[in-house]
mmCIF file of C-alpha atoms and ligand atoms in Angstrom:
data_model
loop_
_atom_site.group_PDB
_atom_site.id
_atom_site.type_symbol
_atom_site.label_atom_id
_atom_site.label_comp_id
_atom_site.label_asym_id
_atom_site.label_seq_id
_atom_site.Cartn_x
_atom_site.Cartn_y
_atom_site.Cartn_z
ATOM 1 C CA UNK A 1 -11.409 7.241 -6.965
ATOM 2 C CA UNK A 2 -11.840 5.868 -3.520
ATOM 3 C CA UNK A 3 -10.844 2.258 -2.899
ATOM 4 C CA UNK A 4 -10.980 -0.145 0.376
ATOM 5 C CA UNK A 5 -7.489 0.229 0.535
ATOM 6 C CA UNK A 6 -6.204 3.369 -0.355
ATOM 7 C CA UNK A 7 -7.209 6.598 -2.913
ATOM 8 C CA UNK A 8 -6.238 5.614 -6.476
ATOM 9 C CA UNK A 9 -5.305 8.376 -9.317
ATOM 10 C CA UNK A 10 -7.182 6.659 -11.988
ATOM 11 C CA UNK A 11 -7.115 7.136 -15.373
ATOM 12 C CA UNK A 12 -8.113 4.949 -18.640
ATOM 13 C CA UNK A 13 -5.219 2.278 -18.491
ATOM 14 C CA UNK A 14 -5.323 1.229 -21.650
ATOM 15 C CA UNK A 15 -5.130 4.904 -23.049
ATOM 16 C CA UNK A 16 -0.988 5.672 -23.026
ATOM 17 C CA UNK A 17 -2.096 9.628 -23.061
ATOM 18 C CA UNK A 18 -4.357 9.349 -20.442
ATOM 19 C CA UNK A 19 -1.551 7.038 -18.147
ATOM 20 C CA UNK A 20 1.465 9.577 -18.929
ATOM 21 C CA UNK A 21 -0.933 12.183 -17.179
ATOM 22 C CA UNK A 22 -0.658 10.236 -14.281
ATOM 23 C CA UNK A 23 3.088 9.795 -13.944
ATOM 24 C CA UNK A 24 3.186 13.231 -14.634
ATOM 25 C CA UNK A 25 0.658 15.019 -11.745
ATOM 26 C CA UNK A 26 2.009 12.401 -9.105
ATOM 27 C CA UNK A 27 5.453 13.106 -10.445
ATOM 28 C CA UNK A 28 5.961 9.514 -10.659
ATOM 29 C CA UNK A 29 9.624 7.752 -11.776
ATOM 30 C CA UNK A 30 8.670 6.521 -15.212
ATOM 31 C CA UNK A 31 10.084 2.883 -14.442
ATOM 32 C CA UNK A 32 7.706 2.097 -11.873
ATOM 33 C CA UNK A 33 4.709 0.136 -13.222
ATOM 34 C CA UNK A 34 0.559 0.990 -12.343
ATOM 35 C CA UNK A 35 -1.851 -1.389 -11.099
ATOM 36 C CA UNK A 36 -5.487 -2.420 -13.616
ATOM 37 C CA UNK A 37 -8.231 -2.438 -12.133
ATOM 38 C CA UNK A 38 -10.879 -4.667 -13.336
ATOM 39 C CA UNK A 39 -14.364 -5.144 -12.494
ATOM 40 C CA UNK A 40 -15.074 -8.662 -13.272
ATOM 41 C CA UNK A 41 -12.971 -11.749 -13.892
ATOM 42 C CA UNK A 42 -13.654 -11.318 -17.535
ATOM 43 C CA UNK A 43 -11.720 -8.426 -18.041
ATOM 44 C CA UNK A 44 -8.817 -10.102 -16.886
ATOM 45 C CA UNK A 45 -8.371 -12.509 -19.447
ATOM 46 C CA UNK A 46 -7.441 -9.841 -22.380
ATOM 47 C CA UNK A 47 -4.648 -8.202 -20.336
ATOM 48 C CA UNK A 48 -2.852 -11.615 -19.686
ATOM 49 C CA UNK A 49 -1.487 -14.477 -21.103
ATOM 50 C CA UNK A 50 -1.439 -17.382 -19.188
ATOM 51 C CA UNK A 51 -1.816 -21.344 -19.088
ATOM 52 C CA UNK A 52 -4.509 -23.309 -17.897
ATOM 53 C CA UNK A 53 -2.152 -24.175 -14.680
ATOM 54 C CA UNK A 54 -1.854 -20.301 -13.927
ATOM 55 C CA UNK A 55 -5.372 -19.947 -14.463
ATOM 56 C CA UNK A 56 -6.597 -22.468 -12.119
ATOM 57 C CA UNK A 57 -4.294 -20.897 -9.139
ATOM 58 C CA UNK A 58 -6.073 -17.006 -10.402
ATOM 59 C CA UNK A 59 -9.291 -18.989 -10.243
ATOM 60 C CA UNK A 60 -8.636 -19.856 -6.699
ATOM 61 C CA UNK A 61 -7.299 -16.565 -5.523
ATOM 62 C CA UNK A 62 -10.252 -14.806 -7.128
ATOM 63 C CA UNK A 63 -12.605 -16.616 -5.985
ATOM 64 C CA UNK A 64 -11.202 -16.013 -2.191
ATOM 65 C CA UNK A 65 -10.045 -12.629 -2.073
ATOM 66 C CA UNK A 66 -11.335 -10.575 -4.811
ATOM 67 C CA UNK A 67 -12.993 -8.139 -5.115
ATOM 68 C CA UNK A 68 -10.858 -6.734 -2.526
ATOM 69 C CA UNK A 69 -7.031 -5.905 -1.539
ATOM 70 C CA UNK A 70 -4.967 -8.356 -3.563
ATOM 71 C CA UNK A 71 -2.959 -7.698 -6.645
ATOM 72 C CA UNK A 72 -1.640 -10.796 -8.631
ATOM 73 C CA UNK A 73 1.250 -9.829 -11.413
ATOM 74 C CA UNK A 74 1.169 -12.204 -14.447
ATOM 75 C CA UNK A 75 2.309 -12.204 -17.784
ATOM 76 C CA UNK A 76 1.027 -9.664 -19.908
ATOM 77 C CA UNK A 77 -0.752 -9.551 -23.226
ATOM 78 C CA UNK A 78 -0.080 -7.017 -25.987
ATOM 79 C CA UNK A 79 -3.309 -5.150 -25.527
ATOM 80 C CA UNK A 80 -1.734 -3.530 -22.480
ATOM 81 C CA UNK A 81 -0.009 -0.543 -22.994
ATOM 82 C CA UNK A 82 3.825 0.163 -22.266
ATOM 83 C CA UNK A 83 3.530 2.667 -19.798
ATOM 84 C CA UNK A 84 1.579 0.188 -17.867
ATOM 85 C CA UNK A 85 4.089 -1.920 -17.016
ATOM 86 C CA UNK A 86 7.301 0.637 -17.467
ATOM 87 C CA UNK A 87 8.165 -1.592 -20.435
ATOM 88 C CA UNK A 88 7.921 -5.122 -18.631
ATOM 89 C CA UNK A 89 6.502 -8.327 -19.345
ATOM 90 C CA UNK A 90 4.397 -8.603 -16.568
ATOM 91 C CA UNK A 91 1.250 -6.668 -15.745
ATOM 92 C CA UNK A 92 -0.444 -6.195 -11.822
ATOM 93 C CA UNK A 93 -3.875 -6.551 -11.734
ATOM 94 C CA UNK A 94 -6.639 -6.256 -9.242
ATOM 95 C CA UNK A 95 -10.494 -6.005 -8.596
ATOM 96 C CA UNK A 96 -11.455 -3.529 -5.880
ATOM 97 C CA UNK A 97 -14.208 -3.871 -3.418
ATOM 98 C CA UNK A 98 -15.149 -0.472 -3.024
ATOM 99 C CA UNK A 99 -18.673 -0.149 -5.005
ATOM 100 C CA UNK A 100 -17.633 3.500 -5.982
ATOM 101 C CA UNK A 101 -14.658 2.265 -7.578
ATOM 102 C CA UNK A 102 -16.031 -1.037 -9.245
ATOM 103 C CA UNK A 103 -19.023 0.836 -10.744
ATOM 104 C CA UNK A 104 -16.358 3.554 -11.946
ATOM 105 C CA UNK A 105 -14.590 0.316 -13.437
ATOM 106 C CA UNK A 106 -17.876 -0.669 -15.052
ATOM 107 C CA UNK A 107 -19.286 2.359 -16.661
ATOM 108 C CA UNK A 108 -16.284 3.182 -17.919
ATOM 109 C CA UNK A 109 -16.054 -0.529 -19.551
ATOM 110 C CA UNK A 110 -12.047 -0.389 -19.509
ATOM 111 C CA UNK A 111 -9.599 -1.377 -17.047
ATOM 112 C CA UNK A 112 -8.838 1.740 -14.717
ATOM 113 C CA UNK A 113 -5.085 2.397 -14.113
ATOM 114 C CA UNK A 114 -4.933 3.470 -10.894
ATOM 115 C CA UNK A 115 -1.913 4.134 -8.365
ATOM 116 C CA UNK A 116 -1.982 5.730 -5.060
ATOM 117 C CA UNK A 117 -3.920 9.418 -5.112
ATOM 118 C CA UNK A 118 -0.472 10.788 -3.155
ATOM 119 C CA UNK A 119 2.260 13.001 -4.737
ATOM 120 C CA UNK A 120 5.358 10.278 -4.939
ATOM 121 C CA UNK A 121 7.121 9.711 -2.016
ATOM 122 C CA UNK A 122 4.098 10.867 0.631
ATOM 123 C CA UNK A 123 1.900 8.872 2.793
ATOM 124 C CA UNK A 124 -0.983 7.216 0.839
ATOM 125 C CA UNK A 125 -4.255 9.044 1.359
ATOM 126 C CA UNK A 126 -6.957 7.296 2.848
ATOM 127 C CA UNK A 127 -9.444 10.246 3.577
ATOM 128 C CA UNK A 128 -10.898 13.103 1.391
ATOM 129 C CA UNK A 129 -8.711 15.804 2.571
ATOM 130 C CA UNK A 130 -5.330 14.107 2.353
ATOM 131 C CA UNK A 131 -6.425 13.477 -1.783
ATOM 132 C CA UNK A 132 -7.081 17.399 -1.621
ATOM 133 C CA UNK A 133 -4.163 18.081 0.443
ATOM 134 C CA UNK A 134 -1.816 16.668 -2.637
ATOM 135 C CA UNK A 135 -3.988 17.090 -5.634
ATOM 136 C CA UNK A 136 -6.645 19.783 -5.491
ATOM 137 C CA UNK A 137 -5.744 21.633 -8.317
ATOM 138 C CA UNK A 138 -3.792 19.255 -10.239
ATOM 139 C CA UNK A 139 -6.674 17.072 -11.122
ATOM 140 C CA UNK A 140 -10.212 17.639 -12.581
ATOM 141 C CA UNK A 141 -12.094 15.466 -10.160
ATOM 142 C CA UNK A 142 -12.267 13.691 -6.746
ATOM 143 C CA UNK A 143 -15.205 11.267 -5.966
ATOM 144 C CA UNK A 144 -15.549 10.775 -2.215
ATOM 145 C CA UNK A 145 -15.657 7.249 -0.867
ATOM 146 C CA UNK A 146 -15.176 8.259 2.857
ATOM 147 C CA UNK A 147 -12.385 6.520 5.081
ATOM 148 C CA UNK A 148 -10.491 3.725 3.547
ATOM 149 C CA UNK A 149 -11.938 0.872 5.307
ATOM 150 C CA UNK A 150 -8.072 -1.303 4.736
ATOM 151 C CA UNK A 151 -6.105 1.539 4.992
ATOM 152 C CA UNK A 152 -2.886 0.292 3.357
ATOM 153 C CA UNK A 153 -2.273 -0.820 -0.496
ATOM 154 C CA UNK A 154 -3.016 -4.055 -1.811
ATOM 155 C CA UNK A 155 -0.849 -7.116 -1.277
ATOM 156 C CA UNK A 156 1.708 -7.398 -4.804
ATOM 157 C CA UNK A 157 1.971 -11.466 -5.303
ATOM 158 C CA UNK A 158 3.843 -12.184 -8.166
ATOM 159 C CA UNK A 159 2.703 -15.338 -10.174
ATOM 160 C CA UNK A 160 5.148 -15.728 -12.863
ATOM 161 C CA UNK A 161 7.614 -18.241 -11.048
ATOM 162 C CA UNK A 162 8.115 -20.318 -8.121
ATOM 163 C CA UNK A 163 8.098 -20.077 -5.370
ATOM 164 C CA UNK A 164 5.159 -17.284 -5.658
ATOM 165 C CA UNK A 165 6.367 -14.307 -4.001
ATOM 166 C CA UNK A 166 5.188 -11.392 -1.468
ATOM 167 C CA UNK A 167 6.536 -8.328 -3.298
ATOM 168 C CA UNK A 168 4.355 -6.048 -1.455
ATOM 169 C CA UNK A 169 2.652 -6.778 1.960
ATOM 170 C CA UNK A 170 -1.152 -5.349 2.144
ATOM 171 C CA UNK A 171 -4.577 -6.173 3.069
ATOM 172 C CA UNK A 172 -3.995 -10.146 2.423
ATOM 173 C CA UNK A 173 -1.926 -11.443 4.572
ATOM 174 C CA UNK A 174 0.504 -14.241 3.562
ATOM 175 C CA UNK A 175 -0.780 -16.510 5.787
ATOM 176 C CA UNK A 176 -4.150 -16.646 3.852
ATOM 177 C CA UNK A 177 -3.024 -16.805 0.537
ATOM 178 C CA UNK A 178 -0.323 -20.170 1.503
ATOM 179 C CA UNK A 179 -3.491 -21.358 3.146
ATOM 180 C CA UNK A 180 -5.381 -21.114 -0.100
ATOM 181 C CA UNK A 181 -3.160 -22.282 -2.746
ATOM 182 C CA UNK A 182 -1.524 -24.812 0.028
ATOM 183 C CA UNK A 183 2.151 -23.843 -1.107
ATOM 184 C CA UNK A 184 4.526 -20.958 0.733
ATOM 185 C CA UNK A 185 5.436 -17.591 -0.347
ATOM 186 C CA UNK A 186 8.379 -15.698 -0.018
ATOM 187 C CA UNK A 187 8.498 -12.422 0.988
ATOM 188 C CA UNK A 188 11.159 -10.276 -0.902
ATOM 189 C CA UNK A 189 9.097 -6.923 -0.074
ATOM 190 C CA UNK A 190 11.863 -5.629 1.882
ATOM 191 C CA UNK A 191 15.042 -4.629 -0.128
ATOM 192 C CA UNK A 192 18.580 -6.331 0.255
ATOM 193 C CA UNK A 193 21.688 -4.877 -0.627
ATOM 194 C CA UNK A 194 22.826 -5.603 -3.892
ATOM 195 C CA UNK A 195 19.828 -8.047 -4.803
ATOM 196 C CA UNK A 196 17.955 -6.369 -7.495
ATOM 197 C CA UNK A 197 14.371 -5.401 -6.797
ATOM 198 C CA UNK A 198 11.637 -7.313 -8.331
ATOM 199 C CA UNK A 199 8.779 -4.523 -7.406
ATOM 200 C CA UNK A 200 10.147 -1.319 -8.463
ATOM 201 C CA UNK A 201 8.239 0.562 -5.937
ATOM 202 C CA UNK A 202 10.066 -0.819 -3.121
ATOM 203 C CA UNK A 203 13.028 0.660 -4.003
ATOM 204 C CA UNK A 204 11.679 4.286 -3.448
ATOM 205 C CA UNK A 205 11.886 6.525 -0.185
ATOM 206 C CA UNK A 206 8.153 6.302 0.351
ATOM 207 C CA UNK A 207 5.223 7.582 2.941
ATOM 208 C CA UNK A 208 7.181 9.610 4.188
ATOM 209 C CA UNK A 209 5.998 12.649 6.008
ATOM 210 C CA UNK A 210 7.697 16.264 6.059
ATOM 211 C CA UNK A 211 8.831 15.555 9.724
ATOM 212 C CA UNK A 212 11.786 13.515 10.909
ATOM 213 C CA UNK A 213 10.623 9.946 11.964
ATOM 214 C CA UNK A 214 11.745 8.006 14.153
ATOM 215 C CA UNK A 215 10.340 4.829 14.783
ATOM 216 C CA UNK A 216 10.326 2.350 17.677
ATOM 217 C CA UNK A 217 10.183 -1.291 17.709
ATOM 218 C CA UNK A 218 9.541 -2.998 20.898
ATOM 219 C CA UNK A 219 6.692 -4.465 22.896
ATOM 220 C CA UNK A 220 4.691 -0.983 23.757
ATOM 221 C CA UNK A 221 5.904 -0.816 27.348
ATOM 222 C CA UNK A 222 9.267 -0.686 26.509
ATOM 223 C CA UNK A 223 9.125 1.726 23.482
ATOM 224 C CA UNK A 224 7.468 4.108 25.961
ATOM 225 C CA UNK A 225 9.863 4.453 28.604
ATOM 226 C CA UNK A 226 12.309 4.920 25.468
ATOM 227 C CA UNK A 227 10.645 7.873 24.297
ATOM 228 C CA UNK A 228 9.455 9.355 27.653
ATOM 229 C CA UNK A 229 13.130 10.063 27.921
ATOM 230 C CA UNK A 230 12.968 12.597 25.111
ATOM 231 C CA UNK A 231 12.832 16.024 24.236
ATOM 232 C CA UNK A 232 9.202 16.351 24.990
ATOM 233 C CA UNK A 233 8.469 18.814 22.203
ATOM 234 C CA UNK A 234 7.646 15.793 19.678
ATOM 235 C CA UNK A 235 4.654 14.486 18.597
ATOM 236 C CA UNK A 236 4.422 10.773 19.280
ATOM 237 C CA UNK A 237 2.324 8.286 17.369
ATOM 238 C CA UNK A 238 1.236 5.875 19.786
ATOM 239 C CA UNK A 239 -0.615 2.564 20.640
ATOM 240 C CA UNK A 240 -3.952 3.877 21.805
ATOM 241 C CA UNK A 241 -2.884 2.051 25.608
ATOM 242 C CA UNK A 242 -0.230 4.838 26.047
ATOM 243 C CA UNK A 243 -1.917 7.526 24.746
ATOM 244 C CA UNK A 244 -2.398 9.136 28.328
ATOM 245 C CA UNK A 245 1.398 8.594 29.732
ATOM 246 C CA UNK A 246 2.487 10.139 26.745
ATOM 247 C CA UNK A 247 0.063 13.260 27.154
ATOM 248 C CA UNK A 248 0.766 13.502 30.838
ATOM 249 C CA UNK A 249 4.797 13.820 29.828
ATOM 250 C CA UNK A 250 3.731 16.325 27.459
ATOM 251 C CA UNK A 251 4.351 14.999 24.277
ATOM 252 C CA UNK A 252 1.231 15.520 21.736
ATOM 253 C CA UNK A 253 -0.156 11.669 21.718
ATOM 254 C CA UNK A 254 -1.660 10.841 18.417
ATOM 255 C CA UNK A 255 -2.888 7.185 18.919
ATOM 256 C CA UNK A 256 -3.454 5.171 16.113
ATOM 257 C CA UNK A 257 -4.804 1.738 17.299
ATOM 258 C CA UNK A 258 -4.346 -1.071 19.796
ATOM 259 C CA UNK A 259 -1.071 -2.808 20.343
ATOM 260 C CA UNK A 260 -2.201 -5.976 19.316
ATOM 261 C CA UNK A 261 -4.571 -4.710 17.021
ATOM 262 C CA UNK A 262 -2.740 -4.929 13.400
ATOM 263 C CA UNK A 263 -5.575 -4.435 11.345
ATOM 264 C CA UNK A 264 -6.809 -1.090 13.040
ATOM 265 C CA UNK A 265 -3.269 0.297 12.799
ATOM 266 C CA UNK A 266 -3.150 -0.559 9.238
ATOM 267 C CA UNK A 267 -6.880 1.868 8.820
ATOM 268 C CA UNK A 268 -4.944 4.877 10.830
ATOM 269 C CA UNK A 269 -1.447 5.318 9.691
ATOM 270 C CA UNK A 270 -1.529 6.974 6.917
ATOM 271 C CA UNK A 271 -3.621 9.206 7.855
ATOM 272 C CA UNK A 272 -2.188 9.774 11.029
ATOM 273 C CA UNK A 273 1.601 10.088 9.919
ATOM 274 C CA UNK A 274 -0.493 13.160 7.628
ATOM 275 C CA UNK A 275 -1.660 14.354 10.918
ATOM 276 C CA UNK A 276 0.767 14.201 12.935
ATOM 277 C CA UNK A 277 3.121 16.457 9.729
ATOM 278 C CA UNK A 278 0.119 19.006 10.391
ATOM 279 C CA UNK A 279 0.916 19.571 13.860
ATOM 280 C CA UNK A 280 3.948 21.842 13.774
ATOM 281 C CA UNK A 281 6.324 19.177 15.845
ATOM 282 C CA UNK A 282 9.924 19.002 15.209
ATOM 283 C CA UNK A 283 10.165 15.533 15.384
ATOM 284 C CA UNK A 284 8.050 12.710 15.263
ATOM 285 C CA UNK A 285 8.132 8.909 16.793
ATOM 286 C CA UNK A 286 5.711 5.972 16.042
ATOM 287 C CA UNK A 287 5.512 3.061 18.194
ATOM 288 C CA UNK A 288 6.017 -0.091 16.231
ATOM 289 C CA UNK A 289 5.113 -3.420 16.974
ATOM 290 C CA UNK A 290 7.526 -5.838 15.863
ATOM 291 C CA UNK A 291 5.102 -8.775 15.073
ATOM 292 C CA UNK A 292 4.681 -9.198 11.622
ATOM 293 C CA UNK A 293 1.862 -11.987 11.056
ATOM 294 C CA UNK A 294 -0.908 -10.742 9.652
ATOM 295 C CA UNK A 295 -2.193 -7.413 8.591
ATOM 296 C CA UNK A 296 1.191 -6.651 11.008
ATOM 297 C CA UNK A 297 3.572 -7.560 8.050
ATOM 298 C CA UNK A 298 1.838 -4.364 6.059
ATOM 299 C CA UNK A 299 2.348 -2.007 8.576
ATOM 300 C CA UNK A 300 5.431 -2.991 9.644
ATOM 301 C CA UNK A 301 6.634 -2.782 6.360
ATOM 302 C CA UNK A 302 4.934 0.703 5.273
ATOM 303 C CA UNK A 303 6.166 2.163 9.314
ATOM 304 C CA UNK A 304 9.514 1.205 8.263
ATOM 305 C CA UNK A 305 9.402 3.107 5.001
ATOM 306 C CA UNK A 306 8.032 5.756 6.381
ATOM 307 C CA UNK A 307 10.815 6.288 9.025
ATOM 308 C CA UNK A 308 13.526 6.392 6.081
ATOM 309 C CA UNK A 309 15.162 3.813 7.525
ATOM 310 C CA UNK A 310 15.874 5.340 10.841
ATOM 311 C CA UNK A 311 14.389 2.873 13.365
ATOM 312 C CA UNK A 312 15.040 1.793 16.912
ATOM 313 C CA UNK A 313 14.684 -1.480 17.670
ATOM 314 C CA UNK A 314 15.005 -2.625 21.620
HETATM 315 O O1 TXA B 1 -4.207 -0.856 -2.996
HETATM 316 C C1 TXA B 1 -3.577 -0.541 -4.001
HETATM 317 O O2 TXA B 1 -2.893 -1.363 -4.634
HETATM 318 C C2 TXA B 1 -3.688 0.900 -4.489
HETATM 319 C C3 TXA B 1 -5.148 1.180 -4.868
HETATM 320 C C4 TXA B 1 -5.336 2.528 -5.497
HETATM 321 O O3 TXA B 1 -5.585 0.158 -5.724
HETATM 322 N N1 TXA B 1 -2.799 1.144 -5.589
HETATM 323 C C5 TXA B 1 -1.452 1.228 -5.403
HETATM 324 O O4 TXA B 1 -0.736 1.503 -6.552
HETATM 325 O O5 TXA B 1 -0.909 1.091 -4.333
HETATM 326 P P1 TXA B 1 0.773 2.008 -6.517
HETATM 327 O O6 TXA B 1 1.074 2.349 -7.929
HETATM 328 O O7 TXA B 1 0.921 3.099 -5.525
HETATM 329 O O8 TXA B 1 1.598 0.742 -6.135
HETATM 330 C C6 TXA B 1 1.721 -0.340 -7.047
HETATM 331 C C7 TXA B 1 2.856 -1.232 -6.641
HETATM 332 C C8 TXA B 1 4.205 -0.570 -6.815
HETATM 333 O O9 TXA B 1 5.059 -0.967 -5.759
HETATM 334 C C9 TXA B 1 4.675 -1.122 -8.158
HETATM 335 O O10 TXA B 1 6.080 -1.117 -8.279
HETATM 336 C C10 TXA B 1 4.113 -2.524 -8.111
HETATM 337 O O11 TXA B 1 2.842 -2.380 -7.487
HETATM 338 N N2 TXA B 1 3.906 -3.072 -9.470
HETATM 339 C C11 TXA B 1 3.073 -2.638 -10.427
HETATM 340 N N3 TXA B 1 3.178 -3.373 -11.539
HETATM 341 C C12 TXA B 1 4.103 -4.318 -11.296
HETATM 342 C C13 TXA B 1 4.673 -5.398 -12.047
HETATM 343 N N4 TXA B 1 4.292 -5.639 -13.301
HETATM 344 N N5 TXA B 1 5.615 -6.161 -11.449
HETATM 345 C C14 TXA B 1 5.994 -5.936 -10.172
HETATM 346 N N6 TXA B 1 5.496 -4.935 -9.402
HETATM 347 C C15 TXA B 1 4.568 -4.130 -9.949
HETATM 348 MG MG1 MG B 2 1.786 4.292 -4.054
#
């Protein structure tokens, strides 16, 4: 099913036979938990267990940012099943925007279990084809929503203790949601060694695409003149400003948004780190931008996953 952030796999998530089908066309490590989706506030309150405190804080965050790109994790109830939530006691929940997926949600009057529509370990898909590209075959059906309109997954908070935490950076920025529950987050979406991961996910290579990465952190100038010094026989995904220099050099220019424009980076780079595998290049670089407020914290974070680790930054 299409969503505003990114194609979901869905499948009745309170039906274990239906979830283990997911884990098992994805080919999806068995310890990482799925994400319900719910249609209206009222079907959250079966899946969780939580005080009137907790409640009042959902209350808030719902009534800001959903439906749309947030997930909250909270305690779970018994009704949800354990292949949900890889045996935990916490469950992630969230209420799409996308009408195709919250009238999916509705008719089928159960909460939809729904993670990424990529094979594990590749680039989300955020258009028709890349669902195709991975699944055609595997699965029985594929409603088209058109382009993703976020392009990136949800944000992951996790409500369960203090301070709240960032696990995953997405649509929401942390900024908004310390604005609307007036207390700060931290962000432990990006792994440290030997400090045990509290969203299994992270912990996966991830988005990657067939390709060596490379990727470049710097103000765009600078991460330019870096790459202009390459083997031009590399595809380069670029800022759309330096889109032209990089063409005249030779390289095959695949822009994917303004420097300064987070948000429109965040719609275009999954699907253009898909692209940019399709062209036959032997290696790949993206220009990064290393400011991370906003919708930049997302990409940063999914750019840097991507890349496997190998990044450049000047
Ligand atoms: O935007 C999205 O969230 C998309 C669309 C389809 O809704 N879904 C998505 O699902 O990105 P998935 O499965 O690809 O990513 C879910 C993330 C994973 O990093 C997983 O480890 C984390 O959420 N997660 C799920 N349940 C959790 C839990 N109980 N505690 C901590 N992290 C959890
Ligand atoms: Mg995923």
């Amino acid at each position: 099913m299409p969503t505003e952030t990114v194609y979901g796999l869905a499948a009745d998530g309170l039906n274990p036979a239906a979830v283990a089908d997911i884990y098992r066309v994805k080919g999806r490590p068995q310890d990482n938990p799925l994400i319900l989706h719910i249609a209206t506030l009222d079907m959250l309150y079966p899946l969780v267990v939580i005080d009137g405190e907790t409640d009042a804080l959902v209350r808030r965050l719902s009534a800001q940012f959903w439906p749309g790109p947030l997930t909250l994790v909270l305690p779970r109830s018994p009704r949800v099943p354990d292949i949900i939530t890889a045996g935990g006691p916490t469950v992630a929940i969230r209420m799409p925007s996308h009408e195709a997926a919250r009238r999916l949600i509705a008719l089928s009057g159960t909460p939809i279990a729904a993670p990424s529509a990529n094979l594990s370990g590749k680039p989300s898909p955020t258009l028709l084809r890349d669902v195709v590209d991975d699944l055609a075959g595997r699965i029985p059906v594929i409603l088209d929503g058109g382009e993703c309109a976020v392009g990136v997954e949800s944000t992951v908070i996790d409500l369960t203790h203090r301070p709240f935490a960032v696990l995953r950076p997405g649509g929401v920025s942390r900024e908004a949601l310390e604005d609307c529950l007036g207390e700060p987050f931290s962000d432990v979406s990006s792994p440290v060694k030997g400090v045990p991961v509290r969203s299994p996910g992270m912990k996966y290579k991830h988005y990657a695409p067939s390709t060596p990465l490379t990727a470049v952190c710097a103000e765009g100038s600078v991460s330019l003149s870096y790459i202009l010094q390459k083997p031009a026989d590399a595809a380069v995904i670029c800022f759309d400003e330096y889109a032209d220099n990089f063409a005249a050099a030779g390289f095959l220019a695949l822009p994917y948004g303004a420097e300064k424009d987070a948000a429109a980076q965040a719609k275009k780079l999954f699907s253009t780190l898909r692209k940019a595998d399709r062209t036959g290049a032997s290696h790949l670089y993206i220009q990064m931008s290393p400011d991370k407020s906003g919708c930049g914290a997302a990409v940063y974070n999914r750019a840097l996953r991507a890349c496997g680790g190998d990044i450049i930054t000047l």
